[in-house]
Short mmCIF file of C-alpha atoms in Angstrom, two decimals:
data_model
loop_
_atom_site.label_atom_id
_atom_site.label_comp_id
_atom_site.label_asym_id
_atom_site.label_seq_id
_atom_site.Cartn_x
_atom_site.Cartn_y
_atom_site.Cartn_z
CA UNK A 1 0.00 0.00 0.00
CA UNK A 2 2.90 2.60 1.14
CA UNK A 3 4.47 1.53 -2.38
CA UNK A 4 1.34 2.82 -4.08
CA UNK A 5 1.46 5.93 -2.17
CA UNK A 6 4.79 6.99 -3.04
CA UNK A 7 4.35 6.03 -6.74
CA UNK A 8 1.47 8.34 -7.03
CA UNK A 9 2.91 10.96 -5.02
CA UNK A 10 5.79 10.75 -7.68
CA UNK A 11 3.25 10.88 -10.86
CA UNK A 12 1.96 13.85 -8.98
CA UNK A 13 5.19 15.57 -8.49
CA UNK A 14 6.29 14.40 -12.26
CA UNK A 15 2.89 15.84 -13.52
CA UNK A 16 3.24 18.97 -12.11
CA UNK A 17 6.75 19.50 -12.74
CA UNK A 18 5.88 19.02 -16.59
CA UNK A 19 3.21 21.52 -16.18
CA UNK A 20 5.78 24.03 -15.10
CA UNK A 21 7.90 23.15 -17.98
CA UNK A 22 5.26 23.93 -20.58
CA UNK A 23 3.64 26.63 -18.75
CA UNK A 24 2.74 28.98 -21.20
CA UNK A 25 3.93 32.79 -20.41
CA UNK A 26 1.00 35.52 -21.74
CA UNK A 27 2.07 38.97 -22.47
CA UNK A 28 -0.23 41.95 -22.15
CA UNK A 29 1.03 44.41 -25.14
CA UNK A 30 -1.10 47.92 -24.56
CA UNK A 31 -1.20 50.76 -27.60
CA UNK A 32 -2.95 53.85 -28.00
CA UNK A 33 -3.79 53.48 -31.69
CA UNK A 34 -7.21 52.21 -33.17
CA UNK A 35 -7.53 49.02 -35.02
CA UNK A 36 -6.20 49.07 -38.20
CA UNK A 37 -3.60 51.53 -37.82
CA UNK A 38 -0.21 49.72 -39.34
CA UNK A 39 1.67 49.91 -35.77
CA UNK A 40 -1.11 48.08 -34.34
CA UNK A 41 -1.21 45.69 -36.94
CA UNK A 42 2.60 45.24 -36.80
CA UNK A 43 2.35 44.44 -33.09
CA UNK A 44 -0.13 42.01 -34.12
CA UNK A 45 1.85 40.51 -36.72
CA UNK A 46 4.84 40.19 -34.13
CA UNK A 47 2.61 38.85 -31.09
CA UNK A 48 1.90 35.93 -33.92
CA UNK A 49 5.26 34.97 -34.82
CA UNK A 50 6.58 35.25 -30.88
CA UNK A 51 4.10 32.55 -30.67
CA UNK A 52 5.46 30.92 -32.98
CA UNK A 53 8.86 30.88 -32.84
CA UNK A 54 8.70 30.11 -28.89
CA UNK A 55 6.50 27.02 -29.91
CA UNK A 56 3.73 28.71 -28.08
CA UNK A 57 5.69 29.35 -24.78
CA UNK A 58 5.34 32.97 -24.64
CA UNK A 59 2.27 34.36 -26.48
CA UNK A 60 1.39 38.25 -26.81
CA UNK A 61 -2.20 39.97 -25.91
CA UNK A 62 -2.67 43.44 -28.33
CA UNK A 63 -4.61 45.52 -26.77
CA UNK A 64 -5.95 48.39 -29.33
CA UNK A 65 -7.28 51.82 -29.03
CA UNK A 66 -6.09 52.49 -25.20
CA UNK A 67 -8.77 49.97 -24.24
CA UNK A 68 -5.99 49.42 -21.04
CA UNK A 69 -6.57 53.33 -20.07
CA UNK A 70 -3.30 54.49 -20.74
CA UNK A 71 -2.85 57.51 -23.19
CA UNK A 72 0.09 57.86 -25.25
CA UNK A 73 2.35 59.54 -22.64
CA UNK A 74 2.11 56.98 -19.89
CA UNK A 75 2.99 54.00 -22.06
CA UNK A 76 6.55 54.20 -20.96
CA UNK A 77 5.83 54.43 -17.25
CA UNK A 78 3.43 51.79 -17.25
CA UNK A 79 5.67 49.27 -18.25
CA UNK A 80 8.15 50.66 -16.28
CA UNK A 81 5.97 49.98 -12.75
CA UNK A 82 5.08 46.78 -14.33
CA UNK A 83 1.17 47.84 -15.09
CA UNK A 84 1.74 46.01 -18.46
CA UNK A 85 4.08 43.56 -19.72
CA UNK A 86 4.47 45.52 -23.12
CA UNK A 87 3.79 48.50 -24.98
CA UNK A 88 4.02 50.35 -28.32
CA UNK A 89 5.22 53.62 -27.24
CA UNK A 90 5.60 56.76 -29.39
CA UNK A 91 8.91 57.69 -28.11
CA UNK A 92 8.86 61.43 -28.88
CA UNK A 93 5.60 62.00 -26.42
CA UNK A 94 7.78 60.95 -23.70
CA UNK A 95 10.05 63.45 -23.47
CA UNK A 96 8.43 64.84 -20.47
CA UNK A 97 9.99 62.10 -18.64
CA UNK A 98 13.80 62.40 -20.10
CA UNK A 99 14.00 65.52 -22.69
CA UNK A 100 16.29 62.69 -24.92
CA UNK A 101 13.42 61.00 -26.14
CA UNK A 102 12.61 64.18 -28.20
CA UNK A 103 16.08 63.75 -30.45
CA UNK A 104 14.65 62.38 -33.04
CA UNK A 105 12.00 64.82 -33.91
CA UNK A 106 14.35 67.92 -34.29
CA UNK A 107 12.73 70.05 -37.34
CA UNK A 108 14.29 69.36 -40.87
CA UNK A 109 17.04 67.08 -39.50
CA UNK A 110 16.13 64.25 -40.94
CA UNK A 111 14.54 64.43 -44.85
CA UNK A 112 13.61 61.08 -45.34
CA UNK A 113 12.96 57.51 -43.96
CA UNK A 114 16.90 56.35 -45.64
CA UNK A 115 17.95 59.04 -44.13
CA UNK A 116 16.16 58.22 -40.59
CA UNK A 117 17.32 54.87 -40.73
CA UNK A 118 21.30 56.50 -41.01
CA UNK A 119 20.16 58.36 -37.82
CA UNK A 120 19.16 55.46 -36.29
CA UNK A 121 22.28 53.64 -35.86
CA UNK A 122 23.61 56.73 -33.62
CA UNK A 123 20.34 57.63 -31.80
CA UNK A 124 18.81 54.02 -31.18
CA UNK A 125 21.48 52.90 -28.80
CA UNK A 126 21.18 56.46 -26.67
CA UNK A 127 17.35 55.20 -26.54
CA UNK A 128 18.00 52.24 -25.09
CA UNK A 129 19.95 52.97 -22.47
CA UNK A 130 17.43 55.54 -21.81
CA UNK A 131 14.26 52.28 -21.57
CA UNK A 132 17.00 50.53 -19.54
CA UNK A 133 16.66 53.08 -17.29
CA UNK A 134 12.77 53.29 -17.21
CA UNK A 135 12.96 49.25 -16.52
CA UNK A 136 12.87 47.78 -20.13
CA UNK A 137 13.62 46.97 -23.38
CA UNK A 138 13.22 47.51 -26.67
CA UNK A 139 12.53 45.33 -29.06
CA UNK A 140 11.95 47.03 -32.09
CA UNK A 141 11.51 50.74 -33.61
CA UNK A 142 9.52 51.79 -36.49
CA UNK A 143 8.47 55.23 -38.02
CA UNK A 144 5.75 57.11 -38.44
CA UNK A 145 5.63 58.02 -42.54
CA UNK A 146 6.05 61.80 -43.78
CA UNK A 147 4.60 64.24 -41.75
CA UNK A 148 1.43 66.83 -43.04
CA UNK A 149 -0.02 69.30 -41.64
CA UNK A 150 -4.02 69.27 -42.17
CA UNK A 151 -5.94 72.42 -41.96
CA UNK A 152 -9.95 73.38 -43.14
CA UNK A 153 -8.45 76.32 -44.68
CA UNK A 154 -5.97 76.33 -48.12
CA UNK A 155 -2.88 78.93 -47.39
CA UNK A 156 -0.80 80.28 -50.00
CA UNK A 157 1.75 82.60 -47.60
CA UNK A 158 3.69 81.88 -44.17
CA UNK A 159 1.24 84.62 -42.79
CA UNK A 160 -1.64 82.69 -43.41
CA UNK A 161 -1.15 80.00 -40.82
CA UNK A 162 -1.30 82.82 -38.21
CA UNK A 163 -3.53 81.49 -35.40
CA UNK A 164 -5.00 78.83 -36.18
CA UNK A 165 -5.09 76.03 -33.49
CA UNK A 166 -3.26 73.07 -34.52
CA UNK A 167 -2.58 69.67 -32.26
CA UNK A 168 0.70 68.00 -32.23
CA UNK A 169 1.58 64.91 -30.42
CA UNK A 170 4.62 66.58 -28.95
CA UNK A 171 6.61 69.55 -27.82
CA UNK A 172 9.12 69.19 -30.91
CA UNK A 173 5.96 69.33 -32.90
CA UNK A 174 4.17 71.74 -31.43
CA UNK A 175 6.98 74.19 -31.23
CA UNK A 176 7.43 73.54 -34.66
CA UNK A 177 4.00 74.65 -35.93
CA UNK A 178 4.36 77.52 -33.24
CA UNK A 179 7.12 78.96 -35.25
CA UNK A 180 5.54 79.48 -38.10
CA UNK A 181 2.49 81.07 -36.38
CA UNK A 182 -0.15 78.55 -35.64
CA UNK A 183 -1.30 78.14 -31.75
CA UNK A 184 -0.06 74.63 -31.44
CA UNK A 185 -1.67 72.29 -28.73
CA UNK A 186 -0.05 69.64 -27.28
CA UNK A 187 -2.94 66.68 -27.04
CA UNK A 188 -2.79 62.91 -26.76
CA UNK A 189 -4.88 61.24 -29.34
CA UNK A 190 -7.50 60.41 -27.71
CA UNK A 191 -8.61 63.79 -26.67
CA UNK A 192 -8.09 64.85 -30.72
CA UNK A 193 -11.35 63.70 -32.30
CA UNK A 194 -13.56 65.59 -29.90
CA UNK A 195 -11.48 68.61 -29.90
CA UNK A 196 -11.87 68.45 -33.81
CA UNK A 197 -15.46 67.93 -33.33
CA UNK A 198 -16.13 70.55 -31.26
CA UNK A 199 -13.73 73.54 -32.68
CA UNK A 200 -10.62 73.08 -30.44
CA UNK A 201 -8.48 72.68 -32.88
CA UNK A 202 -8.75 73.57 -36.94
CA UNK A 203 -5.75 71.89 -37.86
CA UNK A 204 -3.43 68.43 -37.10
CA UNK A 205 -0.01 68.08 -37.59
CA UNK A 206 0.40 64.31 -37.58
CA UNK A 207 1.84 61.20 -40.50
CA UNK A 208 -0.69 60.16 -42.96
CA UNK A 209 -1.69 56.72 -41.50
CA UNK A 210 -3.25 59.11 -38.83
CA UNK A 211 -5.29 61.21 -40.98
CA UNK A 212 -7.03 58.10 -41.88
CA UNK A 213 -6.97 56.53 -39.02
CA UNK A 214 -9.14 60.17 -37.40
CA UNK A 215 -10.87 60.13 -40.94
CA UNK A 216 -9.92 63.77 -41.36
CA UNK A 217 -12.02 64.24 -44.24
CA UNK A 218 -15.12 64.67 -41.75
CA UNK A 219 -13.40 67.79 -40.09
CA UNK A 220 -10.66 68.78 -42.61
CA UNK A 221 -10.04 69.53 -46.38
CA UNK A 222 -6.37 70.43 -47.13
CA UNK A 223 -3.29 68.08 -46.55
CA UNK A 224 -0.05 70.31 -46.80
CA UNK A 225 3.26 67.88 -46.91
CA UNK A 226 5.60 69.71 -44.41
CA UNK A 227 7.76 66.70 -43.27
CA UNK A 228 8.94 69.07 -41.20
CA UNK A 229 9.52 66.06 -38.29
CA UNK A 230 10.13 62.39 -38.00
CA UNK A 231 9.15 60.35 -35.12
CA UNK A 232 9.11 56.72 -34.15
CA UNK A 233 6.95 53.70 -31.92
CA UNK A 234 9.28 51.43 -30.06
CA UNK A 235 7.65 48.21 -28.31
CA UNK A 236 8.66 47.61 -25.18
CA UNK A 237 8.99 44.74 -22.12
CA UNK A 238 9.21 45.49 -19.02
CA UNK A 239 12.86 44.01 -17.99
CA UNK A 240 11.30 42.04 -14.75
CA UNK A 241 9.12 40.30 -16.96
CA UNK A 242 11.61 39.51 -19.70
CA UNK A 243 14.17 38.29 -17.10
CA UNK A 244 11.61 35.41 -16.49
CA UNK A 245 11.60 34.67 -19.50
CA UNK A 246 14.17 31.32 -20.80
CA UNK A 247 17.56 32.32 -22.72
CA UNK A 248 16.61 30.12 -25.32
CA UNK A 249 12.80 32.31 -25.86
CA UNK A 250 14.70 35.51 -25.25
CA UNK A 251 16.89 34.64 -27.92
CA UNK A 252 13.72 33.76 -30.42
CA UNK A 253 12.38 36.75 -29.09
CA UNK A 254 15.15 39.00 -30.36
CA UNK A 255 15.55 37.11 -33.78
CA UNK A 256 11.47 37.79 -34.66
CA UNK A 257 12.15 41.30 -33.50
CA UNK A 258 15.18 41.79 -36.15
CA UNK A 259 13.99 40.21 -39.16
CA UNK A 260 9.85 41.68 -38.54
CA UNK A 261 11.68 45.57 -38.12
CA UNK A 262 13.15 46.27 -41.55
CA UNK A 263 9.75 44.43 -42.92
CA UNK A 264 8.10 47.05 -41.08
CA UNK A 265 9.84 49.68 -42.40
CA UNK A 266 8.26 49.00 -45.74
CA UNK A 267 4.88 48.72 -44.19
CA UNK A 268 5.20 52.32 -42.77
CA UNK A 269 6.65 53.86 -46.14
CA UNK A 270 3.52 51.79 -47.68
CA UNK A 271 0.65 53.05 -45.34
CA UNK A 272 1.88 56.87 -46.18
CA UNK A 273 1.13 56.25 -50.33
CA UNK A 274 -1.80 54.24 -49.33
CA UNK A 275 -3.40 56.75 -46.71
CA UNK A 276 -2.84 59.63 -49.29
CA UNK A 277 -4.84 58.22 -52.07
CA UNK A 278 -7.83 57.30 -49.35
CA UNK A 279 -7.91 60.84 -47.87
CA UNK A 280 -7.95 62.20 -51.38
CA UNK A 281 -10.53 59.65 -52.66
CA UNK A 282 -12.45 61.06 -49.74
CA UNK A 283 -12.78 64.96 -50.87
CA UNK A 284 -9.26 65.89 -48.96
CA UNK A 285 -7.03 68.26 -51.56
CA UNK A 286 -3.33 67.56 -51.08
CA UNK A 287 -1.13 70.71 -51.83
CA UNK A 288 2.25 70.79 -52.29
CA UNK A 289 3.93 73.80 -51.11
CA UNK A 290 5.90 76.28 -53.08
CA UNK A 291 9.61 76.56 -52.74
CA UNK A 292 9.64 80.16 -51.27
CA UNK A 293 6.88 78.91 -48.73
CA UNK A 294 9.07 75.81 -47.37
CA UNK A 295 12.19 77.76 -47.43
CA UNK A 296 10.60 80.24 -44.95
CA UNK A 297 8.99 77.34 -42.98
CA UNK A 298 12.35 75.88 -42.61
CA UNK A 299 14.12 79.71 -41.27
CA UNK A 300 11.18 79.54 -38.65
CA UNK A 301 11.95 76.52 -37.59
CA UNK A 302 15.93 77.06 -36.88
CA UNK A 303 15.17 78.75 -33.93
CA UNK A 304 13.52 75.36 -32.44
CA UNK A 305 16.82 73.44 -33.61
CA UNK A 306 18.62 75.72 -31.67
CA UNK A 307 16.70 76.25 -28.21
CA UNK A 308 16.40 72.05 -28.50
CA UNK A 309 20.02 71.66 -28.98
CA UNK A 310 20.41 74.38 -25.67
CA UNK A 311 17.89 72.64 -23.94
CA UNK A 312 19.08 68.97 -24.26
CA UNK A 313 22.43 69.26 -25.26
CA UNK A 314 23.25 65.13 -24.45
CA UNK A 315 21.53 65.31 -28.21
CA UNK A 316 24.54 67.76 -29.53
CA UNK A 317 26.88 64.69 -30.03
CA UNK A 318 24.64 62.32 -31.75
CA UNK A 319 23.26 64.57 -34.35
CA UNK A 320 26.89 65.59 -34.91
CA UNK A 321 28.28 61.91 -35.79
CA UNK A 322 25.00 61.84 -37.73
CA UNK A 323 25.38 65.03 -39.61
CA UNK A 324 29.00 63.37 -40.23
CA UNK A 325 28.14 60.62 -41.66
CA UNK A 326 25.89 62.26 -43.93
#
């Protein structure tokens, strides 16, 4: 009888241990962007192949459209404290936390995405000491497309944009579109529909992905390409949870995260073309702007280089060895 004991004590024990073995490890992955938008849908495409390349060990829960309650500025805290596993953070909206994270969105530094990607290999490794610091990692970066400004009225001179409210999604932006003489409003995107709605704002600076994402064509008619910034989403684990993770689905991790990053690249440069021609098919007017009008929207917009560069001067050196290479 005691024999019988003991053996199923032991089939106990065994069962449990295997248990533990295959215990599968859910991740809670929170982002501020609707359904559909091509971040969200990279995350998605990502959570997948984590899955998969961890032979279901570790699997990934995207959570769309803030549904977790954070807005876009306390995605990097909250996985710092732990209050999700995972985020997809626009980096430049948290430079209220460390003034670094704005580096990448100086005005007219950067003119295109091969250009970004130059940038990158001097400014990525600054940001991720910086997550270290916050209590995580990133995984992998990707851009926002060209950057518009959207307004309900068409302009034709620099002293036409005088006073019109216009939302950016940062100080870099905001200061931007300040310069040249709109009343620029820092606001999180949640809070940008209604303030459309309601005549808060007449005007968004923001990629083109957004603009379909907000459907601007119910509150907006003109789409002027400024590009006058360039900003990026990192996703993010918290560094406690990843340390629980095994080497061996760390080190899948890491692989899906390098060969998905450059395919998502593309996707970004994609969604720009494609958002375009559905604004436009929707009644939106895109307008290039003359050369006389950019030159004096870039002048405007030295003075922001400059009191950035004063103001976080950590940044000096980076866009330096940048500049450099270039």
């Amino acid at each position: 009888m005691q024999f019988f004991k003991t053996l199923s004590y032991s089939v106990i024990a065994a069962m449990a241990l295997g248990q533990s073995a295959f215990a599968e490890t859910n991740l809670s992955l929170s982002d501020v962007l609707p359904d559909g938008n091509f971040q969200v849908d990279n995350a998605k495409v990502f959570a997948e192949s984590v899955s998969a390349a961890t032979g279901g060990n570790v699997t990934i829960s995207v959570t769309a459209g803030g549904a977790l309650g954070f807005k876009g500025p306390d995605q990097l805290s909250a996985v710092r404290d732990g209050l999700v596993d995972m985020a997809d953070i626009n980096i430049s909206q948290q430079a209220g936390l460390n003034p670094m994270f704005g580096a990448e969105g100086v005005p007219f530094l950067v003119t295109s995405m091969d250009e970004l990607r130059e940038y990158h290999h001097y400014l990525r490794p600054e940001f991720e000491k910086l997550a270290e610091r916050y209590n995580q990692k990133i995984l992998y970066m990707v851009p926002s497309p060209a950057q518009y400004v959207y307004l309900k009225q068409e302009v034709d001179d620099i002293e036409d944009f005088r006073g019109i409210p216009v939302r950016g999604a940062d100080k870099n932006t905001v200061d931007i579109i300040t310069s040249i003489g709109m009343d620029g409003v820092v606001m999180p995107w949640g809070e940008l529909l209604p303030a459309l709605a309601s005549g808060r704002v007449d005007g968004v600076a923001t990629s083109a992905t957004s603009g379909v994402d907000g459907k601007f064509w119910e509150f907006l008619d003109y789409i002027y390409p400024t590009n006058h910034t360039w900003g990026s989403n990192a996703v993010t684990i918290n560094l406690d949870t990843w340390n629980t993770l095994s080497e061996t689905d760390q080190a899948a991790i890491e692989k899906v995260a390098a060969d998905l990053e450059p395919q998502f690249w593309e996707v970004s440069r994609q969604g720009d073309v494609d958002s375009i021609q559905t604004m436009t098919e929707n009644g939106m007017q895109l307008i290039p702007l003359s050369d006389a009008l950019k030159a004096q929207i870039a002048e405007r917009a030295t003075s922001v280089q400059a009191s950035f560069f004063e103001r976080v001067p950590q940044a000096v050196p980076v866009v330096e060895a940048f500049r450099t290479s270039m």
